[in-house]
């Protein structure tokens, strides 16, 4: 195999096949694929532009609060306090290392998750159609494209059927390009090479076959080094709030330190002493563990979501999920099983029942409870035959099971025909397909042209929405096979009866044409068709979806079904799922796309709020629905899988694409991808999103009182005119060790049981609401009074050495943090209510913290490094008493506030 040059657009496709040494009907063999992969490598672009490890490590120091600590390190060292300087810098370094590794872990986790949703391509290999990951393509592979696919490599198109491709990412052209297979001149510019498909472009319409000419870095996308890389952005609305919060803290810290420095100088202290005091205040007030906690919490949240089959592509979705108020969901495959089963057939004026469920062809066709003779009703046999032949899907036997490949609706038609003992292989041999008009959402039908064995005519079979089929029929087939005048009203009545029972109804028709018909165009199926019959199928609701819908509605979220199905079918499924309208009414309000077209924006917003089902909705109407709901202040999550869903997915606050059935267009527009296409996964992701925000709030609520109290203790000492109760190294020890051993266990706290019983959080609400802000002040005051009083008592009344009194202060703060952490495990409930042992890491963290504090207090080397001293058992009793008081005060505050809330409810 050899390439004559870098391009193929000026070559006949027969010459391309020859150069690539491939038979277009058979495709490559396994041996050829293996040989070419070894030579050319994988079909992927070389990653570029990633920041080096060193740059990412140095960026950990790029924060205003860290700058203060670095300045404090330099000045403390200049004053000769080498141990203090080393400890301060050591804490900064440890924090940077933790942040670096956690960020690396988060990035690698997200990259791995992104890779798990692979782009797939349909190829012909060894004479069989197979689906492979696009990265496994090699030059010479024969690729089959259809609407919604991303072109997986640079292709020379060899067969084209109404193909249009969006190449804007490569050429800048905003309008999709119509493609063809004919040769173009060698000097033709890239944008005008109509016979090529370029890697990364999107098929918006039609079908085609093409042969892979270039892969990876050899593609046009690779030549211009335009690597589409899913950048990991760890900045979310929440982290931006925390950054703003940090700036406020920074200003407050500098102001307090300057005030304390000035007061000390006025009281006659030296500048060196007061600088140490100012450094201590700054060190005490800085929440050093906060950046690491945010990174860890987001990483844990993304990982937990992935375990529950929700892949986050854009991290802001983690926070926004917790605020979602409306979920607009597709029906098929998301709320339902996506295993369609034909239950009823109407043909020749008679209705038949079909037994059996799912894709296993087990069951029979019955009439009034008895097995029916299918061939006794010509219209019935041809209705089933039309569904079998006007079909792009397959049902294959693998071992003891039958596996579906393609559209579940089409597979259901194949299964129904099999139950009537119509063999797919035999029928296709007797009536080989010659051409096709593929299904497109704007047409709502598919048509195929077939030769008929031993007859001098050809037949067109057509299937689609009942109304679209009826408006193009002039006659109908009776049970004897004779054509009769079309009774459209009777057929509509039967269709409505099926739909009202929750069935999705397809109409089927045929038309005999002359043998000279070699191609099929829309003009051939506009009129003159003969109606054959109806097939009504059901896709039962997922059991998990029923429970998930109930949980979402209980959590204050509206669930709305948007579907292309008939309004009666959709309404029936919605009732089975228990959907309710925006006003809480049990009756399901259902509207159609036609109804929405008649509404102005204000009327649409009212309908969008009230209705639970939207049927036969166009892409434009989906987009308008999202905007209408957002105009009423809703945070909207929208699911989708098709090309036509992309505008609505982009407009939604959370775009959710289907990982299994979703097109590449939908996945590219989405913030989150469901690997199982299950609505229950959306509910799980919302729950995880709420849990992420809940745990971050708990950490902030836990760490702030300590920082405020530490600064307050030092300022109080300066005002009173006594020695500092703690040194900078003491406060750094407290902040970092408690963040590692105690704070980390809070971000690992399991979700609380009532998360999905709460109303959605308003995104405008601050991190700390007024009640939580007041609790922060209450705990800070408790620590301040307890620590300062014990310091004054031990130093001034009992006359203990300064180092011993300071050691007691450090232990008071740490022990109080331990007790307070137990209360922070829930923002509203006590530790006993959520389960003492529901988070076993709490006790591991406390155990490690106790060991660390005993070493800090009694080991000689620690005494020397941190200027501490052993303390008595009596002192420990006083320390524990302060911790118990702090726990009791917060517990009482929770009890009062929680009982008030219950009384109001």
mmCIF file of N, CA, C and O in Angstrom, residues 445-489:
data_model
loop_
_atom_site.group_PDB
_atom_site.id
_atom_site.type_symbol
_atom_site.label_atom_id
_atom_site.label_comp_id
_atom_site.label_asym_id
_atom_site.label_seq_id
_atom_site.Cartn_x
_atom_site.Cartn_y
_atom_site.Cartn_z
ATOM 1 N N UNK A 445 -40.044 9.911 7.890
ATOM 2 C CA UNK A 445 -40.286 8.637 7.214
ATOM 3 C C UNK A 445 -38.985 8.128 6.624
ATOM 4 O O UNK A 445 -37.995 8.856 6.483
ATOM 5 N N UNK A 446 -38.988 6.841 6.259
ATOM 6 C CA UNK A 446 -37.896 6.201 5.534
ATOM 7 C C UNK A 446 -38.516 5.422 4.380
ATOM 8 O O UNK A 446 -39.643 4.905 4.510
ATOM 9 N N UNK A 447 -37.819 5.339 3.256
ATOM 10 C CA UNK A 447 -38.336 4.590 2.117
ATOM 11 C C UNK A 447 -37.202 3.810 1.464
ATOM 12 O O UNK A 447 -36.052 4.271 1.448
ATOM 13 N N UNK A 448 -37.547 2.614 0.942
ATOM 14 C CA UNK A 448 -36.547 1.780 0.259
ATOM 15 C C UNK A 448 -37.124 1.263 -1.050
ATOM 16 O O UNK A 448 -38.328 1.021 -1.171
ATOM 17 N N UNK A 449 -36.235 1.096 -2.024
ATOM 18 C CA UNK A 449 -36.617 0.570 -3.339
ATOM 19 C C UNK A 449 -36.057 -0.839 -3.463
ATOM 20 O O UNK A 449 -34.873 -1.070 -3.183
ATOM 21 N N UNK A 450 -36.912 -1.781 -3.899
ATOM 22 C CA UNK A 450 -36.505 -3.183 -3.967
ATOM 23 C C UNK A 450 -36.839 -3.780 -5.340
ATOM 24 O O UNK A 450 -37.879 -3.458 -5.945
ATOM 25 N N UNK A 451 -35.943 -4.657 -5.803
ATOM 26 C CA UNK A 451 -36.286 -5.497 -6.938
ATOM 27 C C UNK A 451 -37.152 -6.646 -6.454
ATOM 28 O O UNK A 451 -37.077 -7.019 -5.278
ATOM 29 N N UNK A 452 -37.981 -7.202 -7.350
ATOM 30 C CA UNK A 452 -38.850 -8.315 -6.974
ATOM 31 C C UNK A 452 -38.503 -9.504 -7.861
ATOM 32 O O UNK A 452 -38.599 -9.425 -9.091
ATOM 33 N N UNK A 453 -38.090 -10.597 -7.232
ATOM 34 C CA UNK A 453 -37.606 -11.779 -7.950
ATOM 35 C C UNK A 453 -38.663 -12.306 -8.921
ATOM 36 O O UNK A 453 -39.837 -12.462 -8.562
ATOM 37 N N UNK A 454 -38.234 -12.530 -10.173
ATOM 38 C CA UNK A 454 -39.076 -13.143 -11.220
ATOM 39 C C UNK A 454 -40.258 -12.271 -11.610
ATOM 40 O O UNK A 454 -41.222 -12.760 -12.185
ATOM 41 N N UNK A 455 -40.236 -10.952 -11.265
ATOM 42 C CA UNK A 455 -41.323 -10.063 -11.681
ATOM 43 C C UNK A 455 -40.720 -8.841 -12.369
ATOM 44 O O UNK A 455 -39.586 -8.447 -12.099
ATOM 45 N N UNK A 456 -41.497 -8.225 -13.242
ATOM 46 C CA UNK A 456 -40.997 -7.111 -14.049
ATOM 47 C C UNK A 456 -41.338 -5.748 -13.436
ATOM 48 O O UNK A 456 -41.477 -4.768 -14.152
ATOM 49 N N UNK A 457 -41.496 -5.712 -12.172
ATOM 50 C CA UNK A 457 -41.712 -4.419 -11.512
ATOM 51 C C UNK A 457 -40.865 -4.357 -10.245
ATOM 52 O O UNK A 457 -40.293 -5.362 -9.813
ATOM 53 N N UNK A 458 -40.779 -3.202 -9.712
ATOM 54 C CA UNK A 458 -40.078 -2.980 -8.464
ATOM 55 C C UNK A 458 -41.047 -2.397 -7.446
ATOM 56 O O UNK A 458 -42.106 -1.881 -7.813
ATOM 57 N N UNK A 459 -40.684 -2.491 -6.167
ATOM 58 C CA UNK A 459 -41.600 -2.036 -5.124
ATOM 59 C C UNK A 459 -40.877 -1.081 -4.189
ATOM 60 O O UNK A 459 -39.701 -1.267 -3.869
ATOM 61 N N UNK A 460 -41.595 -0.042 -3.816
ATOM 62 C CA UNK A 460 -41.111 0.910 -2.808
ATOM 63 C C UNK A 460 -41.851 0.619 -1.511
ATOM 64 O O UNK A 460 -43.089 0.561 -1.491
ATOM 65 N N UNK A 461 -41.101 0.396 -0.442
ATOM 66 C CA UNK A 461 -41.715 0.280 0.891
ATOM 67 C C UNK A 461 -41.397 1.548 1.678
ATOM 68 O O UNK A 461 -40.280 2.094 1.591
ATOM 69 N N UNK A 462 -42.364 1.971 2.446
ATOM 70 C CA UNK A 462 -42.211 3.221 3.190
ATOM 71 C C UNK A 462 -42.789 3.047 4.592
ATOM 72 O O UNK A 462 -43.858 2.443 4.757
ATOM 73 N N UNK A 463 -42.067 3.551 5.593
ATOM 74 C CA UNK A 463 -42.588 3.515 6.963
ATOM 75 C C UNK A 463 -42.327 4.867 7.616
ATOM 76 O O UNK A 463 -41.367 5.571 7.279
ATOM 77 N N UNK A 464 -43.187 5.229 8.602
ATOM 78 C CA UNK A 464 -42.986 6.503 9.279
ATOM 79 C C UNK A 464 -44.192 6.897 10.108
ATOM 80 O O UNK A 464 -45.080 6.076 10.403
ATOM 81 N N UNK A 465 -44.216 8.184 10.488
ATOM 82 C CA UNK A 465 -45.332 8.710 11.265
ATOM 83 C C UNK A 465 -46.627 8.515 10.489
ATOM 84 O O UNK A 465 -46.671 8.714 9.264
ATOM 85 N N UNK A 466 -47.683 8.128 11.205
ATOM 86 C CA UNK A 466 -48.937 7.754 10.538
ATOM 87 C C UNK A 466 -49.453 8.871 9.636
ATOM 88 O O UNK A 466 -49.834 8.633 8.480
ATOM 89 N N UNK A 467 -49.453 10.107 10.131
ATOM 90 C CA UNK A 467 -49.975 11.213 9.323
ATOM 91 C C UNK A 467 -49.152 11.416 8.062
ATOM 92 O O UNK A 467 -49.699 11.691 6.996
ATOM 93 N N UNK A 468 -47.811 11.293 8.189
ATOM 94 C CA UNK A 468 -46.954 11.467 7.015
ATOM 95 C C UNK A 468 -47.184 10.365 5.975
ATOM 96 O O UNK A 468 -47.058 10.595 4.778
ATOM 97 N N UNK A 469 -47.510 9.183 6.441
ATOM 98 C CA UNK A 469 -47.791 8.082 5.510
ATOM 99 C C UNK A 469 -49.159 8.287 4.854
ATOM 100 O O UNK A 469 -49.300 8.175 3.623
ATOM 101 N N UNK A 470 -50.185 8.611 5.656
ATOM 102 C CA UNK A 470 -51.550 8.746 5.122
ATOM 103 C C UNK A 470 -51.656 9.854 4.087
ATOM 104 O O UNK A 470 -52.347 9.698 3.072
ATOM 105 N N UNK A 471 -50.981 10.977 4.304
ATOM 106 C CA UNK A 471 -51.128 12.103 3.381
ATOM 107 C C UNK A 471 -50.514 11.825 2.016
ATOM 108 O O UNK A 471 -50.713 12.579 1.070
ATOM 109 N N UNK A 472 -49.764 10.715 1.918
ATOM 110 C CA UNK A 472 -49.163 10.359 0.633
ATOM 111 C C UNK A 472 -49.792 9.105 0.020
ATOM 112 O O UNK A 472 -49.334 8.600 -0.996
ATOM 113 N N UNK A 473 -50.841 8.543 0.680
ATOM 114 C CA UNK A 473 -51.525 7.342 0.178
ATOM 115 C C UNK A 473 -52.844 7.725 -0.506
ATOM 116 O O UNK A 473 -53.546 8.654 -0.070
ATOM 117 N N UNK A 474 -53.165 6.977 -1.542
ATOM 118 C CA UNK A 474 -54.459 7.171 -2.218
ATOM 119 C C UNK A 474 -55.337 5.927 -2.117
ATOM 120 O O UNK A 474 -56.556 5.996 -2.292
ATOM 121 N N UNK A 475 -54.704 4.777 -1.827
ATOM 122 C CA UNK A 475 -55.471 3.531 -1.689
ATOM 123 C C UNK A 475 -54.980 2.779 -0.451
ATOM 124 O O UNK A 475 -53.972 3.137 0.159
ATOM 125 N N UNK A 476 -55.704 1.692 -0.113
ATOM 126 C CA UNK A 476 -55.306 0.837 0.999
ATOM 127 C C UNK A 476 -55.525 -0.618 0.581
ATOM 128 O O UNK A 476 -56.362 -0.924 -0.270
ATOM 129 N N UNK A 477 -54.756 -1.527 1.187
ATOM 130 C CA UNK A 477 -54.814 -2.941 0.836
ATOM 131 C C UNK A 477 -55.770 -3.666 1.779
ATOM 132 O O UNK A 477 -55.693 -3.480 3.005
ATOM 133 N N UNK A 478 -56.668 -4.493 1.222
ATOM 134 C CA UNK A 478 -57.549 -5.261 2.099
ATOM 135 C C UNK A 478 -56.941 -6.637 2.362
ATOM 136 O O UNK A 478 -55.859 -6.970 1.863
ATOM 137 N N UNK A 479 -57.648 -7.455 3.154
ATOM 138 C CA UNK A 479 -57.104 -8.742 3.573
ATOM 139 C C UNK A 479 -56.854 -9.687 2.401
ATOM 140 O O UNK A 479 -55.983 -10.558 2.459
ATOM 141 N N UNK A 480 -57.580 -9.490 1.309
ATOM 142 C CA UNK A 480 -57.419 -10.367 0.139
ATOM 143 C C UNK A 480 -56.323 -9.890 -0.797
ATOM 144 O O UNK A 480 -56.026 -10.550 -1.794
ATOM 145 N N UNK A 481 -55.762 -8.731 -0.492
ATOM 146 C CA UNK A 481 -54.688 -8.208 -1.325
ATOM 147 C C UNK A 481 -55.160 -7.258 -2.397
ATOM 148 O O UNK A 481 -54.382 -6.888 -3.289
ATOM 149 N N UNK A 482 -56.434 -6.847 -2.343
ATOM 150 C CA UNK A 482 -56.970 -5.914 -3.329
ATOM 151 C C UNK A 482 -56.849 -4.477 -2.822
ATOM 152 O O UNK A 482 -56.984 -4.207 -1.623
ATOM 153 N N UNK A 483 -56.622 -3.564 -3.762
ATOM 154 C CA UNK A 483 -56.537 -2.154 -3.394
ATOM 155 C C UNK A 483 -57.930 -1.553 -3.327
ATOM 156 O O UNK A 483 -58.739 -1.727 -4.230
ATOM 157 N N UNK A 484 -58.207 -0.837 -2.212
ATOM 158 C CA UNK A 484 -59.496 -0.195 -1.979
ATOM 159 C C UNK A 484 -59.264 1.302 -1.754
ATOM 160 O O UNK A 484 -58.144 1.730 -1.438
ATOM 161 N N UNK A 485 -60.301 2.118 -1.921
ATOM 162 C CA UNK A 485 -60.152 3.552 -1.630
ATOM 163 C C UNK A 485 -59.712 3.745 -0.170
ATOM 164 O O UNK A 485 -60.140 3.012 0.719
ATOM 165 N N UNK A 486 -58.869 4.711 0.055
ATOM 166 C CA UNK A 486 -58.307 4.953 1.387
ATOM 167 C C UNK A 486 -59.373 5.501 2.326
ATOM 168 O O UNK A 486 -60.041 6.491 2.024
ATOM 169 N N UNK A 487 -59.527 4.855 3.499
ATOM 170 C CA UNK A 487 -60.406 5.361 4.564
ATOM 171 C C UNK A 487 -59.509 5.916 5.672
ATOM 172 O O UNK A 487 -59.216 5.246 6.674
ATOM 173 N N UNK A 488 -59.052 7.137 5.468
ATOM 174 C CA UNK A 488 -58.081 7.732 6.390
ATOM 175 C C UNK A 488 -58.647 7.896 7.792
ATOM 176 O O UNK A 488 -57.930 7.703 8.790
ATOM 177 N N UNK A 489 -59.928 8.228 7.916
ATOM 178 C CA UNK A 489 -60.514 8.445 9.244
ATOM 179 C C UNK A 489 -60.524 7.160 10.062
ATOM 180 O O UNK A 489 -60.236 7.175 11.268
#
